Amino acid sequence: MIGDNARQYPSSPQSPHDPSGIEVYNGHHTAPIPVYPPSTSSYTDTYAYHSYPKAPPAVEQQDSETPERKLCKIRISVFLIVISGLLILVTAGLALVAGLYGSKIASLEQAVPSLAGSIVTTLPDSPNDDNSNRNNTTPTTTSPARSSPSPSSGATPTGPLPAISTHIIVPNYKYVGCYVDDLERILTQGFAETGSIKMTNQACADYCGDKTKYFGTEAGQQCYCGNLIAERAIKANEWNCNVQCEGRRGRLQEICGGNFFVGVWERVG
């Protein structure tokens, strides 16, 4: 086969145009696809498929997670859960205790006002009681209280206080109540103090004797006498008279007024 540039190209042996195997082309042309000879042993050997060993399987990547820490062979998460549970139990217990104490305090606050009109109940006489009235069991009551303005010392605001019973009995006298005292004194016709006598209510009554209608004990060691109670006197709540008589120290409990509060008794016989 001869082209434009007079170059001869081999033609396919199967060309139907020219038995000599030469074809002539004018102008531009496209070279025919060469036809390879039939397969030979050398071709087969050259281009035969060869098997190769397969690539090794990919090694699975090991788990890279960090193992969980432990405390005393216990997982931290389990330990935290246990601690949280204990804290909840402790908190609940404290709340329960606080509620019980709160209800107890509330009940006491309700009970305290009921004591406003009473003093210590009658106590049994001691074998060492030197009063001569151990066999006298007659109870005594108070006279009506005055209605006066109340100072800040614990006196009753207005109106009479209820009748009360005394914690000890003095023959021929009745207990009329706890009064607020001052430097001018509400009983002014006699005075005695521990040192001259062992102060008790009976000792104060003996000291004042028949010369006065009233006697009163104060601060555990003072005795006052008088035929009347000063008009300015103010009746106080009984818990203000709360001082033990000096003459009863270590023996029978007996109250002789309070600090600037005088326990007043009135002669009835």
C-alpha atoms as one frame of an Amber mdcrd trajectory, in Angstrom:
protein
   0.000   0.000   0.000   1.383   3.425  -1.085   0.226   6.723   0.429   0.744
  10.368  -0.476   4.311  10.339   0.681   5.040   7.285  -1.488   5.561   5.142
   1.595   4.516   1.583   1.261   2.446   0.060   4.045   1.884  -3.591   4.437
  -1.702  -4.553   3.987  -3.707  -7.110   5.694  -3.478 -10.487   4.112  -7.256
 -10.616   4.234  -7.714  -7.446   2.101 -10.406  -8.150  -0.548  -9.091  -5.498
  -2.983  -5.687  -6.641  -4.060  -4.350 -10.172  -3.868  -0.816  -8.794  -3.813
  -1.514  -7.168  -0.514  -0.818  -3.624  -1.806  -3.443  -0.889  -1.768  -3.043
   2.651  -3.049  -4.708   5.559  -1.168  -5.002   9.085  -2.417  -5.125  11.949
   0.033  -5.389  11.623   3.723  -6.277   8.320   5.182  -6.534   6.494   8.417
  -4.214   3.635   8.933  -6.074   0.373   9.289  -5.985  -1.473  12.532  -3.351
  -4.152  12.217  -4.484  -7.708  12.384  -2.319  -9.870  14.528  -1.504 -13.372
  13.506  -3.271 -16.229  15.159  -2.247 -17.166  18.614   0.940 -19.048  18.972
   2.572 -20.724  21.811   4.951 -17.828  22.228   2.020 -15.411  22.332   0.223
 -17.509  24.845   3.324 -17.742  26.950   3.830 -14.018  26.741   0.305 -12.866
  27.456  -1.034 -15.737  29.515  -2.759 -14.879  32.800  -0.635 -15.481  35.815
  -2.236 -15.709  39.252  -0.621 -13.994  42.132  -1.150 -14.586  45.824  -3.883
 -12.530  47.357  -2.988  -9.608  49.522  -2.991 -10.491  53.210  -6.219  -9.541
  54.943  -6.136  -6.178  56.690  -5.222  -6.461  60.316  -8.147  -5.324  62.391
  -7.319  -2.234  64.372  -7.280  -2.924  68.043  -9.604  -1.009  70.323  -7.809
   2.178  71.233 -10.144   3.143  74.124  -8.416   3.715  77.439  -9.520   1.204
  80.088 -11.700   2.694  82.853  -9.871   3.562  86.048 -10.599   1.759  89.259
 -10.442   2.734  92.927  -9.813  -0.108  95.362 -10.768  -2.536  92.580 -14.076
  -0.708  92.099 -14.923   1.210  88.989 -14.948   4.960  89.474 -18.456   5.249
  87.998 -19.828   2.651  90.431 -18.049   4.346  93.336 -19.579   7.725  92.449
 -23.053   6.213  92.234 -22.682   4.668  95.705 -21.418   7.941  97.212 -24.310
   9.871  95.637 -26.804   7.423  97.123 -25.277   7.760 100.586 -25.392  11.551
 100.397 -29.064  11.434  99.452 -29.826   9.156 102.417 -27.929  11.397 104.855
 -29.704  14.499 103.555 -33.089  12.820 103.903 -32.228  11.749 107.465 -31.201
  15.281 108.449 -34.399  16.689 106.976 -36.453  14.166 108.965 -34.665  14.999
 112.234 -35.081  18.725 111.607 -38.791  18.231 111.011 -39.212  16.272 114.250
 -37.352  18.877 116.304 -39.329  21.659 114.635 -42.645  20.067 115.564 -41.411
  19.512 119.129 -40.391  23.158 119.492 -43.741  24.266 118.080 -45.610  22.158
 120.640 -43.494  23.626 123.459 -44.212  27.156 122.262 -47.910  26.392 122.458
 -47.554  24.929 125.953 -45.547  27.807 127.479 -48.374  30.415 127.410 -50.549
  28.054 129.435 -48.102  28.461 132.318 -48.615  32.223 132.504 -51.136  32.012
 135.312 -49.470  29.380 137.447 -46.342  28.836 139.519 -44.573  25.769 140.818
 -47.047  23.260 142.194 -47.114  22.303 145.841 -44.087  20.247 146.813 -43.990
  17.687 149.629 -42.349  18.889 152.817 -38.838  17.720 153.547 -37.991  15.948
 156.806 -35.712  18.927 157.459 -38.520  21.452 157.008 -38.504  23.643 160.094
 -41.904  25.252 159.415 -44.520  24.409 161.981 -47.246  23.865 159.402 -46.259
  20.548 157.825 -49.691  19.124 158.628 -51.558  22.136 157.233 -52.953  21.183
 153.837 -55.304  24.130 153.258 -54.675  25.608 149.793 -54.496  29.359 149.336
 -55.549  31.627 146.490 -54.762  35.132 145.360 -56.728  38.313 145.563 -57.703
  40.061 142.299 -54.814  41.796 140.633 -54.643  45.476 139.830 -55.179  46.712
 136.297 -52.156  48.881 135.567 -49.899  49.714 132.632 -47.147  47.175 132.245
 -43.452  48.123 132.414 -40.838  46.257 130.411 -39.895  44.178 133.444 -42.346
  41.354 132.708 -45.493  42.656 134.414 -48.955  41.731 133.240 -50.200  44.180
 130.551 -53.826  44.668 131.686 -56.560  42.884 133.587 -56.410  40.538 136.588
 -54.278  37.432 136.649 -55.968  34.096 137.425 -55.924  32.674 140.936 -52.851
  30.593 141.742 -51.731  28.142 144.409 -48.490  28.485 146.311 -45.682  25.997
 146.496 -45.488  26.275 150.287 -47.897  27.192 153.091 -47.359  29.846 155.759
 -49.862  29.663 158.660 -52.298  32.598 158.887 -51.161  33.994 155.518 -52.222
  33.594 151.914 -50.025  34.197 148.922 -51.334  37.089 146.810 -48.838  37.081
 143.963 -45.595  38.253 142.417 -45.217  42.039 142.091 -42.771  44.318 140.344
 -40.601  46.073 142.926 -38.497  49.220 142.596 -35.969  51.219 144.583 -38.761
  52.928 146.553 -40.227  49.511 147.474 -43.887  48.606 147.455 -43.742  47.395
 151.112 -42.077  50.074 153.220 -42.659  49.333 156.911 -39.898  46.870 157.604
 -36.847  45.259 156.023 -34.596  42.339 156.831 -31.929  40.532 154.841 -30.066
  37.237 155.011 -27.404  37.459 157.681 -29.736  38.436 160.445 -32.087  35.516
 159.667 -32.042  32.435 157.438 -34.488  33.692 154.859 -37.625  31.673 154.163
 -41.212  32.807 153.755 -41.970  31.593 157.270 -38.935  33.428 158.660 -40.064
  36.663 156.979 -43.584  36.225 158.410 -42.091  35.742 161.877 -39.900  38.816
 161.417 -42.806  41.085 160.409 -45.070  39.519 163.055 -48.414  41.037 163.985
 -47.349  44.619 163.310 -48.023  44.517 159.554 -50.689  43.062 157.257 -48.316
  42.063 154.448 -44.891  40.605 154.105 -42.902  39.894 150.986 -39.692  38.086
 150.065 -37.380  39.133 147.253 -34.169  37.964 145.525 -34.003  34.888 147.777
 -32.656  36.826 150.780 -34.714  39.992 151.418 -37.819  40.440 153.584 -40.174
  43.437 153.429 -43.121  44.332 155.696 -46.048  46.713 155.220 -49.670  47.426
 156.037 -50.499  48.121 152.423 -49.154  47.530 148.954 -48.151  50.728 147.157
 -50.747  51.895 144.647 -48.136  51.983 141.892 -47.434  48.254 142.391 -47.902
  46.123 139.291 -48.755  42.438 139.347 -46.262  40.356 137.366 -46.308  36.878
 135.878 -45.399  34.256 138.427 -42.361  32.959 136.583 -40.589  36.227 137.464
 -40.482  35.116 141.099 -38.008  32.279 140.656 -35.177  32.627 143.199 -34.576
  29.922 145.803 -34.788  31.033 149.434 -31.355  31.291 151.051 -32.636  29.451
 154.120 -33.566  26.452 151.939 -30.285  25.956 150.141 -29.757  22.212 149.695
 -33.068  21.417 151.355 -36.734  21.867 150.480 -37.220  23.942 147.366 -38.866
  27.247 148.240 -39.155  30.454 146.226 -38.496  33.872 147.770 -39.347  36.376
 145.046 -37.023  37.303 142.204 -34.656  40.014 141.053 -36.736  43.163 141.684
 -39.828  40.966 141.965 -41.356  40.462 145.409 -43.594  37.556 146.420 -46.305
  39.134 148.596 -48.286  37.406 151.356 -51.371  38.766 153.181 -52.398  38.023
 156.767 -55.747  36.241 157.008 -55.811  35.123 160.657
